[in-house]
Amino acid sequence: MLMELNKLHILAFGAHADDVEIGMAGTIAKFAEEGKRIGICDLTDADLSSNGNVVLRKEEASRAADILGISVRTSLGFPDRGLFLKEEYIQKVAEMIRRYKPQIVFAPYWEDRHPDHGNCARIVEEAVFSAGIKKYRTSEWNEPHRVQKLYFYMINGFHKPDFTVDITPVIDKKLASLRAYRSQFELTAESVQTPLVNDYIETVESRERMFGKLVGVSYAEGFKTKVPLVLKHDLLGEEPCGN
């Protein structure tokens, strides 16, 4: 029964707190409003961030989670700028997948300019595969779990999406979740100059507006996939295909 209560519909992994919000906070808010159970797992505590500190960033992450209505937020405490394809890290991520049994897993787009984001994607991809292998052993939660889908969200830059999610009704929640990270996105007299404190939220908003324009809505988030998508409706978008 406990394992059933733990189950999530979506589990999103990020290298640092705020990664998931940048890429897919709107999608999370949208499904949370529909009653779906969503989780975020940050691989590091972002202890090398130029601004803020670990304690403050955890507080900000908690506020962002409350805004989005997620069910679970956790951190694995891996070293910041130390994310590499290690069996230890794959095993820990696989444990999270087995513990929460998500239908869908999200990770950063693997071609992001930040090495931690790309390495996070590779660790998660390996863990998704390993979590479904019966004889693959982890320290805890050894019952195998096969994730239905693995998708990748975008953090930095503009990339052509393979599909989008309309987030128009929840764009304000997305922006509010980003503003919860004041230490990262708010320029103060004490701030170290980084790309994040130079209108980064406005850049993200512009990107989602651009993605929305591509598909005929006000705002959308873009995602990448390594496998083709199957349409659940016919090409006219009227009736489900088949029975």
Tab-separated table of C-alpha atoms in Angstrom, residues 42-208:
chain	number	residue	atom	x	y	z
A	42	ASP	CA	17.404	17.582	-8.066
A	43	LEU	CA	20.638	15.635	-8.487
A	44	THR	CA	22.808	18.238	-6.706
A	45	ASP	CA	22.326	20.902	-4.051
A	46	ALA	CA	23.816	23.500	-6.442
A	47	ASP	CA	26.502	24.234	-3.867
A	48	LEU	CA	28.741	25.964	-6.430
A	49	SER	CA	26.121	28.512	-7.490
A	50	SER	CA	27.581	31.984	-7.904
A	51	ASN	CA	24.679	33.490	-5.965
A	52	GLY	CA	22.827	32.225	-2.921
A	53	ASN	CA	23.774	29.189	-0.851
A	54	VAL	CA	22.508	25.657	-0.282
A	55	VAL	CA	20.139	26.553	2.566
A	56	LEU	CA	18.623	29.479	0.688
A	57	ARG	CA	18.264	27.521	-2.534
A	58	LYS	CA	16.450	24.711	-0.720
A	59	GLU	CA	14.026	27.269	0.714
A	60	GLU	CA	13.473	28.737	-2.741
A	61	ALA	CA	12.951	25.274	-4.227
A	62	SER	CA	10.337	24.534	-1.584
A	63	ARG	CA	8.459	27.744	-2.395
A	64	ALA	CA	8.558	26.953	-6.106
A	65	ALA	CA	7.210	23.465	-5.409
A	66	ASP	CA	4.308	24.922	-3.419
A	67	ILE	CA	3.463	27.296	-6.265
A	68	LEU	CA	3.382	24.441	-8.780
A	69	GLY	CA	1.474	22.050	-6.530
A	70	ILE	CA	3.889	19.146	-6.770
A	71	SER	CA	3.661	16.126	-4.469
A	72	VAL	CA	7.351	15.327	-3.918
A	73	ARG	CA	10.603	17.263	-4.101
A	74	THR	CA	13.909	15.699	-3.169
A	75	SER	CA	17.644	16.100	-3.748
A	76	LEU	CA	20.228	13.348	-4.132
A	77	GLY	CA	23.108	15.574	-3.007
A	78	PHE	CA	25.529	14.670	-5.787
A	79	PRO	CA	28.466	17.106	-6.127
A	80	ASP	CA	27.807	20.212	-8.178
A	81	ARG	CA	29.962	20.129	-11.337
A	82	GLY	CA	30.693	16.517	-10.437
A	83	LEU	CA	27.974	14.860	-12.481
A	84	PHE	CA	29.525	12.116	-14.548
A	85	LEU	CA	28.289	8.765	-15.778
A	86	LYS	CA	29.091	6.804	-12.617
A	87	GLU	CA	27.371	3.571	-11.580
A	88	GLU	CA	26.813	5.041	-8.104
A	89	TYR	CA	24.781	7.900	-9.571
A	90	ILE	CA	22.871	5.683	-11.986
A	91	GLN	CA	21.949	3.386	-9.111
A	92	LYS	CA	20.652	6.233	-6.925
A	93	VAL	CA	18.510	7.639	-9.744
A	94	ALA	CA	17.219	4.148	-10.529
A	95	GLU	CA	16.202	3.857	-6.864
A	96	MET	CA	14.144	7.036	-7.177
A	97	ILE	CA	12.432	5.643	-10.267
A	98	ARG	CA	11.663	2.349	-8.543
A	99	ARG	CA	10.468	4.113	-5.416
A	100	TYR	CA	8.035	6.479	-7.135
A	101	LYS	CA	7.155	4.347	-10.190
A	102	PRO	CA	6.424	7.259	-12.551
A	103	GLN	CA	4.663	6.775	-15.849
A	104	ILE	CA	6.790	9.472	-17.483
A	105	VAL	CA	10.294	10.693	-16.657
A	106	PHE	CA	11.737	14.022	-17.775
A	107	ALA	CA	15.387	15.097	-17.914
A	108	PRO	CA	17.261	18.096	-19.364
A	109	TYR	CA	17.875	18.186	-23.102
A	110	TRP	CA	21.204	16.456	-23.620
A	111	GLU	CA	22.676	19.194	-25.858
A	112	ASP	CA	22.401	21.984	-23.271
A	113	ARG	CA	25.461	24.275	-23.019
A	114	HIS	CA	25.920	23.467	-19.294
A	115	PRO	CA	27.844	20.183	-18.863
A	116	ASP	CA	25.880	19.267	-15.724
A	117	HIS	CA	22.609	19.414	-17.650
A	118	GLY	CA	23.833	17.140	-20.414
A	119	ASN	CA	25.362	14.704	-17.928
A	120	CYS	CA	22.149	14.711	-15.903
A	121	ALA	CA	20.318	13.616	-19.054
A	122	ARG	CA	22.757	10.768	-19.625
A	123	ILE	CA	22.590	9.569	-16.007
A	124	VAL	CA	18.788	9.601	-16.060
A	125	GLU	CA	18.616	7.809	-19.408
A	126	GLU	CA	20.855	5.026	-18.095
A	127	ALA	CA	18.852	4.836	-14.856
A	128	VAL	CA	15.529	4.580	-16.686
A	129	PHE	CA	16.879	1.576	-18.570
A	130	SER	CA	18.436	-0.066	-15.496
A	131	ALA	CA	15.379	0.476	-13.284
A	132	GLY	CA	13.382	-1.880	-15.496
A	133	ILE	CA	15.860	-4.764	-15.290
A	134	LYS	CA	14.771	-7.395	-12.769
A	135	LYS	CA	18.284	-8.476	-11.801
A	136	TYR	CA	19.657	-4.938	-11.524
A	137	ARG	CA	20.258	-4.390	-7.818
A	138	THR	CA	19.953	-1.140	-5.929
A	139	SER	CA	20.446	-0.488	-2.220
A	140	GLU	CA	16.711	-0.042	-1.740
A	141	TRP	CA	13.522	-0.419	-3.777
A	142	ASN	CA	14.591	-3.443	-5.785
A	143	GLU	CA	11.291	-4.160	-7.523
A	144	PRO	CA	11.857	-3.299	-11.212
A	145	HIS	CA	9.839	-0.528	-12.832
A	146	ARG	CA	9.567	0.225	-16.532
A	147	VAL	CA	9.004	3.880	-17.341
A	148	GLN	CA	6.540	4.360	-20.198
A	149	LYS	CA	8.155	7.467	-21.693
A	150	LEU	CA	11.350	9.491	-21.308
A	151	TYR	CA	11.220	13.072	-22.559
A	152	PHE	CA	13.699	15.952	-22.405
A	153	TYR	CA	12.947	19.575	-21.494
A	154	MET	CA	14.944	22.631	-22.538
A	155	ILE	CA	16.848	24.896	-20.162
A	156	ASN	CA	19.283	27.104	-22.072
A	157	GLY	CA	18.973	28.205	-25.651
A	158	PHE	CA	16.369	27.841	-28.359
A	159	HIS	CA	16.045	24.399	-29.904
A	160	LYS	CA	13.440	23.095	-32.314
A	161	PRO	CA	11.026	21.017	-30.201
A	162	ASP	CA	9.781	17.586	-31.201
A	163	PHE	CA	6.490	18.375	-29.454
A	164	THR	CA	5.012	21.122	-27.302
A	165	VAL	CA	2.585	21.462	-24.405
A	166	ASP	CA	0.174	24.406	-24.297
A	167	ILE	CA	0.818	26.209	-20.997
A	168	THR	CA	-1.194	29.350	-21.693
A	169	PRO	CA	-3.542	28.923	-18.700
A	170	VAL	CA	-0.631	28.403	-16.280
A	171	ILE	CA	2.065	30.751	-17.592
A	172	ASP	CA	1.671	32.946	-14.498
A	173	LYS	CA	2.418	29.956	-12.264
A	174	LYS	CA	5.523	29.171	-14.270
A	175	LEU	CA	6.831	32.712	-13.958
A	176	ALA	CA	5.971	32.818	-10.253
A	177	SER	CA	7.878	29.573	-9.658
A	178	LEU	CA	10.939	31.094	-11.329
A	179	ARG	CA	10.650	34.295	-9.307
A	180	ALA	CA	10.713	32.141	-6.169
A	181	TYR	CA	14.443	31.742	-6.905
A	182	ARG	CA	15.262	35.325	-6.015
A	183	SER	CA	18.906	34.535	-5.293
A	184	GLN	CA	19.341	33.285	-8.851
A	185	PHE	CA	17.263	35.633	-10.985
A	186	GLU	CA	17.039	38.916	-9.057
A	187	LEU	CA	19.868	41.402	-9.581
A	188	THR	CA	20.979	43.065	-6.347
A	189	ALA	CA	24.008	45.061	-5.278
A	190	GLU	CA	25.524	41.851	-3.880
A	191	SER	CA	24.827	39.686	-6.934
A	192	VAL	CA	27.627	38.128	-8.933
A	193	GLN	CA	27.027	38.886	-12.598
A	194	THR	CA	25.765	35.743	-14.345
A	195	PRO	CA	23.418	35.156	-17.304
A	196	LEU	CA	20.667	34.332	-14.799
A	197	VAL	CA	20.487	37.844	-13.321
A	198	ASN	CA	20.296	39.529	-16.722
A	199	ASP	CA	16.610	39.255	-17.622
A	200	TYR	CA	16.771	35.460	-17.757
A	201	ILE	CA	13.126	35.002	-16.763
A	202	GLU	CA	12.094	37.376	-19.532
A	203	THR	CA	14.151	35.294	-21.966
A	204	VAL	CA	12.381	32.116	-20.855
A	205	GLU	CA	9.001	33.813	-21.198
A	206	SER	CA	9.913	34.942	-24.716
A	207	ARG	CA	10.940	31.412	-25.645
A	208	GLU	CA	7.649	29.955	-24.449
